[in-house]
Amino acid sequence: MAKNHRGTGIRSLPSHGRGTCPVCHKTGVKIIYEVEIDGNKVMVCKFCNAAMKNKARKEKRAQKAAVSVAEPAATEAPVQESATE
């Protein structure tokens, strides 16, 4: 198992990778995960990184469900009404 975000891997970073997260504003946390927010690449903490990935995953699942629900309704044949009333 790789341990890129501990010990030797982060010693070369300023303050050993610690600082203030631009998303949740926590101080003294490791900000070592690079994420694109509004077209800018920023470094965020582990918790914000996971939250953004989960949010994107849920949005993707919701879009997929919406598309699959819309497709069967479009492919059904229209119901013809009888002219003898």
JSON list of N, CA and C in Angstrom, two decimals:
[
{"chain": "A", "resi": 1, "resn": "MET", "atom": "N", "xyz": [0.84, -1.17, 0.00]},
{"chain": "A", "resi": 1, "resn": "MET", "atom": "CA", "xyz": [0.00, 0.00, 0.00]},
{"chain": "A", "resi": 1, "resn": "MET", "atom": "C", "xyz": [0.89, 1.25, 0.00]},
{"chain": "A", "resi": 2, "resn": "ALA", "atom": "N", "xyz": [0.60, 2.16, -0.91]},
{"chain": "A", "resi": 2, "resn": "ALA", "atom": "CA", "xyz": [1.39, 3.38, -1.01]},
{"chain": "A", "resi": 2, "resn": "ALA", "atom": "C", "xyz": [1.06, 4.34, 0.11]},
{"chain": "A", "resi": 3, "resn": "LYS", "atom": "N", "xyz": [2.07, 5.04, 0.58]},
{"chain": "A", "resi": 3, "resn": "LYS", "atom": "CA", "xyz": [1.87, 6.03, 1.64]},
{"chain": "A", "resi": 3, "resn": "LYS", "atom": "C", "xyz": [2.45, 7.37, 1.19]},
{"chain": "A", "resi": 4, "resn": "ASN", "atom": "N", "xyz": [1.91, 7.87, 0.09]},
{"chain": "A", "resi": 4, "resn": "ASN", "atom": "CA", "xyz": [2.43, 9.10, -0.52]},
{"chain": "A", "resi": 4, "resn": "ASN", "atom": "C", "xyz": [2.15, 10.35, 0.30]},
{"chain": "A", "resi": 5, "resn": "HIS", "atom": "N", "xyz": [1.15, 10.31, 1.13]},
{"chain": "A", "resi": 5, "resn": "HIS", "atom": "CA", "xyz": [0.74, 11.51, 1.85]},
{"chain": "A", "resi": 5, "resn": "HIS", "atom": "C", "xyz": [1.17, 11.49, 3.31]},
{"chain": "A", "resi": 6, "resn": "ARG", "atom": "N", "xyz": [2.22, 10.74, 3.61]},
{"chain": "A", "resi": 6, "resn": "ARG", "atom": "CA", "xyz": [2.76, 10.72, 4.97]},
{"chain": "A", "resi": 6, "resn": "ARG", "atom": "C", "xyz": [4.28, 10.82, 4.91]},
{"chain": "A", "resi": 7, "resn": "GLY", "atom": "N", "xyz": [4.85, 11.29, 5.98]},
{"chain": "A", "resi": 7, "resn": "GLY", "atom": "CA", "xyz": [6.30, 11.23, 6.18]},
{"chain": "A", "resi": 7, "resn": "GLY", "atom": "C", "xyz": [7.16, 11.80, 5.09]},
{"chain": "A", "resi": 8, "resn": "THR", "atom": "N", "xyz": [7.99, 10.95, 4.49]},
{"chain": "A", "resi": 8, "resn": "THR", "atom": "CA", "xyz": [9.01, 11.41, 3.56]},
{"chain": "A", "resi": 8, "resn": "THR", "atom": "C", "xyz": [8.44, 12.10, 2.33]},
{"chain": "A", "resi": 9, "resn": "GLY", "atom": "N", "xyz": [7.29, 11.66, 1.87]},
{"chain": "A", "resi": 9, "resn": "GLY", "atom": "CA", "xyz": [6.70, 12.24, 0.66]},
{"chain": "A", "resi": 9, "resn": "GLY", "atom": "C", "xyz": [6.28, 13.68, 0.81]},
{"chain": "A", "resi": 10, "resn": "ILE", "atom": "N", "xyz": [6.02, 14.14, 2.03]},
{"chain": "A", "resi": 10, "resn": "ILE", "atom": "CA", "xyz": [5.54, 15.51, 2.21]},
{"chain": "A", "resi": 10, "resn": "ILE", "atom": "C", "xyz": [6.57, 16.41, 2.89]},
{"chain": "A", "resi": 11, "resn": "ARG", "atom": "N", "xyz": [7.74, 15.88, 3.18]},
{"chain": "A", "resi": 11, "resn": "ARG", "atom": "CA", "xyz": [8.76, 16.71, 3.83]},
{"chain": "A", "resi": 11, "resn": "ARG", "atom": "C", "xyz": [9.27, 17.82, 2.93]},
{"chain": "A", "resi": 12, "resn": "SER", "atom": "N", "xyz": [9.21, 17.59, 1.63]},
{"chain": "A", "resi": 12, "resn": "SER", "atom": "CA", "xyz": [9.71, 18.61, 0.69]},
{"chain": "A", "resi": 12, "resn": "SER", "atom": "C", "xyz": [8.71, 19.75, 0.50]},
{"chain": "A", "resi": 13, "resn": "LEU", "atom": "N", "xyz": [7.47, 19.55, 0.91]},
{"chain": "A", "resi": 13, "resn": "LEU", "atom": "CA", "xyz": [6.45, 20.60, 0.77]},
{"chain": "A", "resi": 13, "resn": "LEU", "atom": "C", "xyz": [6.63, 21.67, 1.84]},
{"chain": "A", "resi": 14, "resn": "PRO", "atom": "N", "xyz": [6.20, 22.90, 1.56]},
{"chain": "A", "resi": 14, "resn": "PRO", "atom": "CA", "xyz": [6.28, 23.95, 2.58]},
{"chain": "A", "resi": 14, "resn": "PRO", "atom": "C", "xyz": [5.46, 23.58, 3.81]},
{"chain": "A", "resi": 15, "resn": "SER", "atom": "N", "xyz": [6.01, 23.75, 4.98]},
{"chain": "A", "resi": 15, "resn": "SER", "atom": "CA", "xyz": [5.38, 23.41, 6.26]},
{"chain": "A", "resi": 15, "resn": "SER", "atom": "C", "xyz": [4.95, 21.96, 6.31]},
{"chain": "A", "resi": 16, "resn": "HIS", "atom": "N", "xyz": [5.68, 21.11, 5.60]},
{"chain": "A", "resi": 16, "resn": "HIS", "atom": "CA", "xyz": [5.39, 19.67, 5.55]},
{"chain": "A", "resi": 16, "resn": "HIS", "atom": "C", "xyz": [3.96, 19.39, 5.11]},
{"chain": "A", "resi": 17, "resn": "GLY", "atom": "N", "xyz": [3.44, 20.22, 4.21]},
{"chain": "A", "resi": 17, "resn": "GLY", "atom": "CA", "xyz": [2.11, 20.01, 3.66]},
{"chain": "A", "resi": 17, "resn": "GLY", "atom": "C", "xyz": [0.97, 20.53, 4.52]},
{"chain": "A", "resi": 18, "resn": "ARG", "atom": "N", "xyz": [1.27, 21.22, 5.59]},
{"chain": "A", "resi": 18, "resn": "ARG", "atom": "CA", "xyz": [0.22, 21.70, 6.49]},
{"chain": "A", "resi": 18, "resn": "ARG", "atom": "C", "xyz": [-0.11, 23.17, 6.20]},
{"chain": "A", "resi": 19, "resn": "GLY", "atom": "N", "xyz": [-1.35, 23.51, 6.45]},
{"chain": "A", "resi": 19, "resn": "GLY", "atom": "CA", "xyz": [-1.79, 24.88, 6.24]},
{"chain": "A", "resi": 19, "resn": "GLY", "atom": "C", "xyz": [-3.28, 25.00, 6.49]},
{"chain": "A", "resi": 20, "resn": "THR", "atom": "N", "xyz": [-3.92, 25.98, 5.86]},
{"chain": "A", "resi": 20, "resn": "THR", "atom": "CA", "xyz": [-5.35, 26.22, 6.00]},
{"chain": "A", "resi": 20, "resn": "THR", "atom": "C", "xyz": [-6.05, 25.77, 4.72]},
{"chain": "A", "resi": 21, "resn": "CYS", "atom": "N", "xyz": [-7.07, 24.94, 4.87]},
{"chain": "A", "resi": 21, "resn": "CYS", "atom": "CA", "xyz": [-7.83, 24.45, 3.72]},
{"chain": "A", "resi": 21, "resn": "CYS", "atom": "C", "xyz": [-8.69, 25.59, 3.17]},
{"chain": "A", "resi": 22, "resn": "PRO", "atom": "N", "xyz": [-8.63, 25.85, 1.85]},
{"chain": "A", "resi": 22, "resn": "PRO", "atom": "CA", "xyz": [-9.42, 26.94, 1.29]},
{"chain": "A", "resi": 22, "resn": "PRO", "atom": "C", "xyz": [-10.92, 26.66, 1.23]},
{"chain": "A", "resi": 23, "resn": "VAL", "atom": "N", "xyz": [-11.33, 25.41, 1.39]},
{"chain": "A", "resi": 23, "resn": "VAL", "atom": "CA", "xyz": [-12.75, 25.06, 1.31]},
{"chain": "A", "resi": 23, "resn": "VAL", "atom": "C", "xyz": [-13.41, 25.11, 2.68]},
{"chain": "A", "resi": 24, "resn": "CYS", "atom": "N", "xyz": [-12.85, 24.39, 3.66]},
{"chain": "A", "resi": 24, "resn": "CYS", "atom": "CA", "xyz": [-13.48, 24.32, 4.99]},
{"chain": "A", "resi": 24, "resn": "CYS", "atom": "C", "xyz": [-12.84, 25.26, 6.00]},
{"chain": "A", "resi": 25, "resn": "HIS", "atom": "N", "xyz": [-11.73, 25.88, 5.64]},
{"chain": "A", "resi": 25, "resn": "HIS", "atom": "CA", "xyz": [-11.01, 26.86, 6.46]},
{"chain": "A", "resi": 25, "resn": "HIS", "atom": "C", "xyz": [-10.47, 26.30, 7.77]},
{"chain": "A", "resi": 26, "resn": "LYS", "atom": "N", "xyz": [-10.23, 24.99, 7.83]},
{"chain": "A", "resi": 26, "resn": "LYS", "atom": "CA", "xyz": [-9.58, 24.41, 9.01]},
{"chain": "A", "resi": 26, "resn": "LYS", "atom": "C", "xyz": [-8.10, 24.75, 8.94]},
{"chain": "A", "resi": 27, "resn": "THR", "atom": "N", "xyz": [-7.51, 24.97, 10.09]},
{"chain": "A", "resi": 27, "resn": "THR", "atom": "CA", "xyz": [-6.09, 25.31, 10.13]},
{"chain": "A", "resi": 27, "resn": "THR", "atom": "C", "xyz": [-5.29, 24.14, 10.67]},
{"chain": "A", "resi": 28, "resn": "GLY", "atom": "N", "xyz": [-4.05, 24.04, 10.25]},
{"chain": "A", "resi": 28, "resn": "GLY", "atom": "CA", "xyz": [-3.14, 23.02, 10.74]},
{"chain": "A", "resi": 28, "resn": "GLY", "atom": "C", "xyz": [-3.39, 21.64, 10.18]},
{"chain": "A", "resi": 29, "resn": "VAL", "atom": "N", "xyz": [-4.15, 21.52, 9.10]},
{"chain": "A", "resi": 29, "resn": "VAL", "atom": "CA", "xyz": [-4.40, 20.22, 8.49]},
{"chain": "A", "resi": 29, "resn": "VAL", "atom": "C", "xyz": [-3.51, 20.06, 7.27]},
{"chain": "A", "resi": 30, "resn": "LYS", "atom": "N", "xyz": [-3.29, 18.82, 6.86]},
{"chain": "A", "resi": 30, "resn": "LYS", "atom": "CA", "xyz": [-2.50, 18.58, 5.66]},
{"chain": "A", "resi": 30, "resn": "LYS", "atom": "C", "xyz": [-3.33, 18.94, 4.44]},
{"chain": "A", "resi": 31, "resn": "ILE", "atom": "N", "xyz": [-2.82, 19.84, 3.62]},
{"chain": "A", "resi": 31, "resn": "ILE", "atom": "CA", "xyz": [-3.51, 20.23, 2.39]},
{"chain": "A", "resi": 31, "resn": "ILE", "atom": "C", "xyz": [-2.68, 19.73, 1.22]},
{"chain": "A", "resi": 32, "resn": "ILE", "atom": "N", "xyz": [-2.85, 18.48, 0.90]},
{"chain": "A", "resi": 32, "resn": "ILE", "atom": "CA", "xyz": [-1.98, 17.84, -0.08]},
{"chain": "A", "resi": 32, "resn": "ILE", "atom": "C", "xyz": [-2.73, 17.21, -1.25]},
{"chain": "A", "resi": 33, "resn": "TYR", "atom": "N", "xyz": [-4.03, 17.41, -1.34]},
{"chain": "A", "resi": 33, "resn": "TYR", "atom": "CA", "xyz": [-4.82, 16.84, -2.43]},
{"chain": "A", "resi": 33, "resn": "TYR", "atom": "C", "xyz": [-5.17, 17.95, -3.42]},
{"chain": "A", "resi": 34, "resn": "GLU", "atom": "N", "xyz": [-4.76, 17.78, -4.66]},
{"chain": "A", "resi": 34, "resn": "GLU", "atom": "CA", "xyz": [-4.99, 18.80, -5.68]},
{"chain": "A", "resi": 34, "resn": "GLU", "atom": "C", "xyz": [-6.35, 18.57, -6.33]},
{"chain": "A", "resi": 35, "resn": "VAL", "atom": "N", "xyz": [-7.18, 19.62, -6.32]},
{"chain": "A", "resi": 35, "resn": "VAL", "atom": "CA", "xyz": [-8.53, 19.55, -6.86]},
{"chain": "A", "resi": 35, "resn": "VAL", "atom": "C", "xyz": [-8.78, 20.78, -7.71]},
{"chain": "A", "resi": 36, "resn": "GLU", "atom": "N", "xyz": [-9.57, 20.62, -8.76]},
{"chain": "A", "resi": 36, "resn": "GLU", "atom": "CA", "xyz": [-9.91, 21.76, -9.61]},
{"chain": "A", "resi": 36, "resn": "GLU", "atom": "C", "xyz": [-11.25, 22.34, -9.15]},
{"chain": "A", "resi": 37, "resn": "ILE", "atom": "N", "xyz": [-11.23, 23.62, -8.75]},
{"chain": "A", "resi": 37, "resn": "ILE", "atom": "CA", "xyz": [-12.43, 24.32, -8.31]},
{"chain": "A", "resi": 37, "resn": "ILE", "atom": "C", "xyz": [-12.57, 25.58, -9.14]},
{"chain": "A", "resi": 38, "resn": "ASP", "atom": "N", "xyz": [-13.67, 25.68, -9.88]},
{"chain": "A", "resi": 38, "resn": "ASP", "atom": "CA", "xyz": [-13.95, 26.84, -10.74]},
{"chain": "A", "resi": 38, "resn": "ASP", "atom": "C", "xyz": [-12.80, 27.12, -11.71]},
{"chain": "A", "resi": 39, "resn": "GLY", "atom": "N", "xyz": [-12.20, 26.09, -12.25]},
{"chain": "A", "resi": 39, "resn": "GLY", "atom": "CA", "xyz": [-11.12, 26.24, -13.21]},
{"chain": "A", "resi": 39, "resn": "GLY", "atom": "C", "xyz": [-9.75, 26.47, -12.61]},
{"chain": "A", "resi": 40, "resn": "ASN", "atom": "N", "xyz": [-9.66, 26.60, -11.30]},
{"chain": "A", "resi": 40, "resn": "ASN", "atom": "CA", "xyz": [-8.37, 26.79, -10.63]},
{"chain": "A", "resi": 40, "resn": "ASN", "atom": "C", "xyz": [-8.00, 25.52, -9.87]},
{"chain": "A", "resi": 41, "resn": "LYS", "atom": "N", "xyz": [-6.74, 25.14, -9.95]},
{"chain": "A", "resi": 41, "resn": "LYS", "atom": "CA", "xyz": [-6.27, 23.99, -9.19]},
{"chain": "A", "resi": 41, "resn": "LYS", "atom": "C", "xyz": [-5.82, 24.47, -7.82]},
{"chain": "A", "resi": 42, "resn": "VAL", "atom": "N", "xyz": [-6.44, 23.91, -6.78]},
{"chain": "A", "resi": 42, "resn": "VAL", "atom": "CA", "xyz": [-6.10, 24.27, -5.41]},
{"chain": "A", "resi": 42, "resn": "VAL", "atom": "C", "xyz": [-5.81, 23.01, -4.62]},
{"chain": "A", "resi": 43, "resn": "MET", "atom": "N", "xyz": [-5.07, 23.18, -3.54]},
{"chain": "A", "resi": 43, "resn": "MET", "atom": "CA", "xyz": [-4.76, 22.08, -2.65]},
{"chain": "A", "resi": 43, "resn": "MET", "atom": "C", "xyz": [-5.76, 22.10, -1.50]},
{"chain": "A", "resi": 44, "resn": "VAL", "atom": "N", "xyz": [-6.41, 20.96, -1.24]},
{"chain": "A", "resi": 44, "resn": "VAL", "atom": "CA", "xyz": [-7.40, 20.87, -0.18]},
{"chain": "A", "resi": 44, "resn": "VAL", "atom": "C", "xyz": [-7.06, 19.75, 0.79]},
{"chain": "A", "resi": 45, "resn": "CYS", "atom": "N", "xyz": [-7.78, 19.71, 1.91]},
{"chain": "A", "resi": 45, "resn": "CYS", "atom": "CA", "xyz": [-7.54, 18.68, 2.91]},
{"chain": "A", "resi": 45, "resn": "CYS", "atom": "C", "xyz": [-8.21, 17.37, 2.49]},
{"chain": "A", "resi": 46, "resn": "LYS", "atom": "N", "xyz": [-7.91, 16.34, 3.21]},
{"chain": "A", "resi": 46, "resn": "LYS", "atom": "CA", "xyz": [-8.41, 14.99, 2.94]},
{"chain": "A", "resi": 46, "resn": "LYS", "atom": "C", "xyz": [-9.93, 14.93, 3.01]},
{"chain": "A", "resi": 47, "resn": "PHE", "atom": "N", "xyz": [-10.54, 15.63, 3.96]},
{"chain": "A", "resi": 47, "resn": "PHE", "atom": "CA", "xyz": [-11.97, 15.57, 4.15]},
{"chain": "A", "resi": 47, "resn": "PHE", "atom": "C", "xyz": [-12.72, 16.27, 3.01]},
{"chain": "A", "resi": 48, "resn": "CYS", "atom": "N", "xyz": [-12.21, 17.41, 2.59]},
{"chain": "A", "resi": 48, "resn": "CYS", "atom": "CA", "xyz": [-12.85, 18.14, 1.48]},
{"chain": "A", "resi": 48, "resn": "CYS", "atom": "C", "xyz": [-12.67, 17.38, 0.17]},
{"chain": "A", "resi": 49, "resn": "ASN", "atom": "N", "xyz": [-11.53, 16.74, 0.00]},
{"chain": "A", "resi": 49, "resn": "ASN", "atom": "CA", "xyz": [-11.28, 15.94, -1.19]},
{"chain": "A", "resi": 49, "resn": "ASN", "atom": "C", "xyz": [-12.31, 14.81, -1.28]},
{"chain": "A", "resi": 50, "resn": "ALA", "atom": "N", "xyz": [-12.54, 14.11, -0.18]},
{"chain": "A", "resi": 50, "resn": "ALA", "atom": "CA", "xyz": [-13.51, 13.02, -0.17]},
{"chain": "A", "resi": 50, "resn": "ALA", "atom": "C", "xyz": [-14.93, 13.53, -0.38]},
{"chain": "A", "resi": 51, "resn": "ALA", "atom": "N", "xyz": [-15.26, 14.67, 0.23]},
{"chain": "A", "resi": 51, "resn": "ALA", "atom": "CA", "xyz": [-16.59, 15.24, 0.10]},
{"chain": "A", "resi": 51, "resn": "ALA", "atom": "C", "xyz": [-16.88, 15.63, -1.35]},
{"chain": "A", "resi": 52, "resn": "MET", "atom": "N", "xyz": [-15.90, 16.21, -2.03]},
{"chain": "A", "resi": 52, "resn": "MET", "atom": "CA", "xyz": [-16.09, 16.60, -3.42]},
{"chain": "A", "resi": 52, "resn": "MET", "atom": "C", "xyz": [-16.24, 15.39, -4.32]},
{"chain": "A", "resi": 53, "resn": "LYS", "atom": "N", "xyz": [-15.46, 14.34, -4.07]},
{"chain": "A", "resi": 53, "resn": "LYS", "atom": "CA", "xyz": [-15.57, 13.13, -4.87]},
{"chain": "A", "resi": 53, "resn": "LYS", "atom": "C", "xyz": [-16.93, 12.47, -4.67]},
{"chain": "A", "resi": 54, "resn": "ASN", "atom": "N", "xyz": [-17.41, 12.41, -3.42]},
{"chain": "A", "resi": 54, "resn": "ASN", "atom": "CA", "xyz": [-18.71, 11.82, -3.14]},
{"chain": "A", "resi": 54, "resn": "ASN", "atom": "C", "xyz": [-19.84, 12.62, -3.78]},
{"chain": "A", "resi": 55, "resn": "LYS", "atom": "N", "xyz": [-19.73, 13.93, -3.74]},
{"chain": "A", "resi": 55, "resn": "LYS", "atom": "CA", "xyz": [-20.74, 14.79, -4.34]},
{"chain": "A", "resi": 55, "resn": "LYS", "atom": "C", "xyz": [-20.80, 14.57, -5.85]},
{"chain": "A", "resi": 56, "resn": "ALA", "atom": "N", "xyz": [-19.64, 14.50, -6.49]},
{"chain": "A", "resi": 56, "resn": "ALA", "atom": "CA", "xyz": [-19.59, 14.27, -7.93]},
{"chain": "A", "resi": 56, "resn": "ALA", "atom": "C", "xyz": [-20.16, 12.90, -8.28]},
{"chain": "A", "resi": 57, "resn": "ARG", "atom": "N", "xyz": [-19.86, 11.90, -7.45]},
{"chain": "A", "resi": 57, "resn": "ARG", "atom": "CA", "xyz": [-20.36, 10.55, -7.70]},
{"chain": "A", "resi": 57, "resn": "ARG", "atom": "C", "xyz": [-21.88, 10.51, -7.59]},
{"chain": "A", "resi": 58, "resn": "LYS", "atom": "N", "xyz": [-22.45, 11.19, -6.59]},
{"chain": "A", "resi": 58, "resn": "LYS", "atom": "CA", "xyz": [-23.90, 11.21, -6.41]},
{"chain": "A", "resi": 58, "resn": "LYS", "atom": "C", "xyz": [-24.58, 11.96, -7.56]},
{"chain": "A", "resi": 59, "resn": "GLU", "atom": "N", "xyz": [-23.98, 13.05, -8.02]},
{"chain": "A", "resi": 59, "resn": "GLU", "atom": "CA", "xyz": [-24.56, 13.80, -9.14]},
{"chain": "A", "resi": 59, "resn": "GLU", "atom": "C", "xyz": [-24.55, 12.96, -10.41]},
{"chain": "A", "resi": 60, "resn": "LYS", "atom": "N", "xyz": [-23.48, 12.23, -10.62]},
{"chain": "A", "resi": 60, "resn": "LYS", "atom": "CA", "xyz": [-23.38, 11.37, -11.80]},
{"chain": "A", "resi": 60, "resn": "LYS", "atom": "C", "xyz": [-24.44, 10.29, -11.76]},
{"chain": "A", "resi": 61, "resn": "ARG", "atom": "N", "xyz": [-24.64, 9.69, -10.57]},
{"chain": "A", "resi": 61, "resn": "ARG", "atom": "CA", "xyz": [-25.64, 8.65, -10.41]},
{"chain": "A", "resi": 61, "resn": "ARG", "atom": "C", "xyz": [-27.04, 9.21, -10.64]},
{"chain": "A", "resi": 62, "resn": "ALA", "atom": "N", "xyz": [-27.32, 10.42, -10.16]},
{"chain": "A", "resi": 62, "resn": "ALA", "atom": "CA", "xyz": [-28.63, 11.04, -10.34]},
{"chain": "A", "resi": 62, "resn": "ALA", "atom": "C", "xyz": [-28.90, 11.35, -11.81]},
{"chain": "A", "resi": 63, "resn": "GLN", "atom": "N", "xyz": [-27.88, 11.83, -12.52]},
{"chain": "A", "resi": 63, "resn": "GLN", "atom": "CA", "xyz": [-28.03, 12.10, -13.95]},
{"chain": "A", "resi": 63, "resn": "GLN", "atom": "C", "xyz": [-28.29, 10.82, -14.72]},
{"chain": "A", "resi": 64, "resn": "LYS", "atom": "N", "xyz": [-27.59, 9.77, -14.37]},
{"chain": "A", "resi": 64, "resn": "LYS", "atom": "CA", "xyz": [-27.76, 8.48, -15.03]},
{"chain": "A", "resi": 64, "resn": "LYS", "atom": "C", "xyz": [-29.17, 7.95, -14.81]},
{"chain": "A", "resi": 65, "resn": "ALA", "atom": "N", "xyz": [-29.69, 8.09, -13.60]},
{"chain": "A", "resi": 65, "resn": "ALA", "atom": "CA", "xyz": [-31.04, 7.64, -13.28]},
{"chain": "A", "resi": 65, "resn": "ALA", "atom": "C", "xyz": [-32.07, 8.48, -14.03]},
{"chain": "A", "resi": 66, "resn": "ALA", "atom": "N", "xyz": [-31.86, 9.77, -14.14]},
{"chain": "A", "resi": 66, "resn": "ALA", "atom": "CA", "xyz": [-32.79, 10.64, -14.84]},
{"chain": "A", "resi": 66, "resn": "ALA", "atom": "C", "xyz": [-32.85, 10.30, -16.33]},
{"chain": "A", "resi": 67, "resn": "VAL", "atom": "N", "xyz": [-31.73, 9.98, -16.91]},
{"chain": "A", "resi": 67, "resn": "VAL", "atom": "CA", "xyz": [-31.68, 9.62, -18.32]},
{"chain": "A", "resi": 67, "resn": "VAL", "atom": "C", "xyz": [-32.38, 8.28, -18.55]},
{"chain": "A", "resi": 68, "resn": "SER", "atom": "N", "xyz": [-32.14, 7.32, -17.66]},
{"chain": "A", "resi": 68, "resn": "SER", "atom": "CA", "xyz": [-32.75, 6.00, -17.84]},
{"chain": "A", "resi": 68, "resn": "SER", "atom": "C", "xyz": [-34.27, 6.05, -17.63]},
{"chain": "A", "resi": 69, "resn": "VAL", "atom": "N", "xyz": [-34.78, 6.96, -16.79]},
{"chain": "A", "resi": 69, "resn": "VAL", "atom": "CA", "xyz": [-36.21, 7.11, -16.59]},
{"chain": "A", "resi": 69, "resn": "VAL", "atom": "C", "xyz": [-36.84, 7.80, -17.79]},
{"chain": "A", "resi": 70, "resn": "ALA", "atom": "N", "xyz": [-36.15, 8.75, -18.40]},
{"chain": "A", "resi": 70, "resn": "ALA", "atom": "CA", "xyz": [-36.69, 9.50, -19.53]},
{"chain": "A", "resi": 70, "resn": "ALA", "atom": "C", "xyz": [-36.73, 8.67, -20.81]},
{"chain": "A", "resi": 71, "resn": "GLU", "atom": "N", "xyz": [-35.83, 7.74, -20.99]},
{"chain": "A", "resi": 71, "resn": "GLU", "atom": "CA", "xyz": [-35.77, 6.96, -22.22]},
{"chain": "A", "resi": 71, "resn": "GLU", "atom": "C", "xyz": [-37.00, 6.08, -22.44]},
{"chain": "A", "resi": 72, "resn": "PRO", "atom": "N", "xyz": [-37.47, 5.26, -21.48]},
{"chain": "A", "resi": 72, "resn": "PRO", "atom": "CA", "xyz": [-38.63, 4.42, -21.74]},
{"chain": "A", "resi": 72, "resn": "PRO", "atom": "C", "xyz": [-39.89, 5.22, -22.05]},
{"chain": "A", "resi": 73, "resn": "ALA", "atom": "N", "xyz": [-40.08, 6.36, -21.46]},
{"chain": "A", "resi": 73, "resn": "ALA", "atom": "CA", "xyz": [-41.26, 7.18, -21.73]},
{"chain": "A", "resi": 73, "resn": "ALA", "atom": "C", "xyz": [-41.26, 7.68, -23.16]},
{"chain": "A", "resi": 74, "resn": "ALA", "atom": "N", "xyz": [-40.11, 7.97, -23.71]},
{"chain": "A", "resi": 74, "resn": "ALA", "atom": "CA", "xyz": [-40.01, 8.48, -25.07]},
{"chain": "A", "resi": 74, "resn": "ALA", "atom": "C", "xyz": [-40.20, 7.36, -26.09]},
{"chain": "A", "resi": 75, "resn": "THR", "atom": "N", "xyz": [-39.92, 6.11, -25.74]},
{"chain": "A", "resi": 75, "resn": "THR", "atom": "CA", "xyz": [-40.00, 5.02, -26.71]},
{"chain": "A", "resi": 75, "resn": "THR", "atom": "C", "xyz": [-41.35, 4.33, -26.71]},
{"chain": "A", "resi": 76, "resn": "GLU", "atom": "N", "xyz": [-42.24, 4.62, -25.77]},
{"chain": "A", "resi": 76, "resn": "GLU", "atom": "CA", "xyz": [-43.56, 4.00, -25.74]},
{"chain": "A", "resi": 76, "resn": "GLU", "atom": "C", "xyz": [-44.41, 4.54, -26.87]},
{"chain": "A", "resi": 77, "resn": "ALA", "atom": "N", "xyz": [-45.28, 3.67, -27.40]},
{"chain": "A", "resi": 77, "resn": "ALA", "atom": "CA", "xyz": [-46.18, 4.07, -28.48]},
{"chain": "A", "resi": 77, "resn": "ALA", "atom": "C", "xyz": [-47.30, 4.92, -27.91]},
{"chain": "A", "resi": 78, "resn": "PRO", "atom": "N", "xyz": [-47.73, 5.94, -28.64]},
{"chain": "A", "resi": 78, "resn": "PRO", "atom": "CA", "xyz": [-48.83, 6.78, -28.15]},
{"chain": "A", "resi": 78, "resn": "PRO", "atom": "C", "xyz": [-50.14, 6.00, -28.12]},
{"chain": "A", "resi": 79, "resn": "VAL", "atom": "N", "xyz": [-50.97, 6.29, -27.15]},
{"chain": "A", "resi": 79, "resn": "VAL", "atom": "CA", "xyz": [-52.26, 5.60, -27.01]},
{"chain": "A", "resi": 79, "resn": "VAL", "atom": "C", "xyz": [-53.26, 6.26, -27.95]},
{"chain": "A", "resi": 80, "resn": "GLN", "atom": "N", "xyz": [-53.95, 5.43, -28.77]},
{"chain": "A", "resi": 80, "resn": "GLN", "atom": "CA", "xyz": [-54.93, 5.96, -29.71]},
{"chain": "A", "resi": 80, "resn": "GLN", "atom": "C", "xyz": [-56.30, 5.92, -29.07]},
{"chain": "A", "resi": 81, "resn": "GLU", "atom": "N", "xyz": [-57.01, 7.02, -29.19]},
{"chain": "A", "resi": 81, "resn": "GLU", "atom": "CA", "xyz": [-58.36, 7.09, -28.65]},
{"chain": "A", "resi": 81, "resn": "GLU", "atom": "C", "xyz": [-59.35, 6.65, -29.71]},
{"chain": "A", "resi": 82, "resn": "SER", "atom": "N", "xyz": [-60.41, 6.02, -29.28]},
{"chain": "A", "resi": 82, "resn": "SER", "atom": "CA", "xyz": [-61.42, 5.56, -30.23]},
{"chain": "A", "resi": 82, "resn": "SER", "atom": "C", "xyz": [-62.30, 6.74, -30.65]},
{"chain": "A", "resi": 83, "resn": "ALA", "atom": "N", "xyz": [-62.75, 6.73, -31.91]},
{"chain": "A", "resi": 83, "resn": "ALA", "atom": "CA", "xyz": [-63.55, 7.83, -32.44]},
{"chain": "A", "resi": 83, "resn": "ALA", "atom": "C", "xyz": [-65.04, 7.60, -32.19]},
{"chain": "A", "resi": 84, "resn": "THR", "atom": "N", "xyz": [-65.43, 6.46, -31.67]},
{"chain": "A", "resi": 84, "resn": "THR", "atom": "CA", "xyz": [-66.86, 6.15, -31.45]},
{"chain": "A", "resi": 84, "resn": "THR", "atom": "C", "xyz": [-67.24, 6.44, -30.01]},
{"chain": "A", "resi": 85, "resn": "GLU", "atom": "N", "xyz": [-67.71, 7.60, -29.76]},
{"chain": "A", "resi": 85, "resn": "GLU", "atom": "CA", "xyz": [-68.19, 7.97, -28.43]},
{"chain": "A", "resi": 85, "resn": "GLU", "atom": "C", "xyz": [-69.57, 8.48, -28.50]}
]
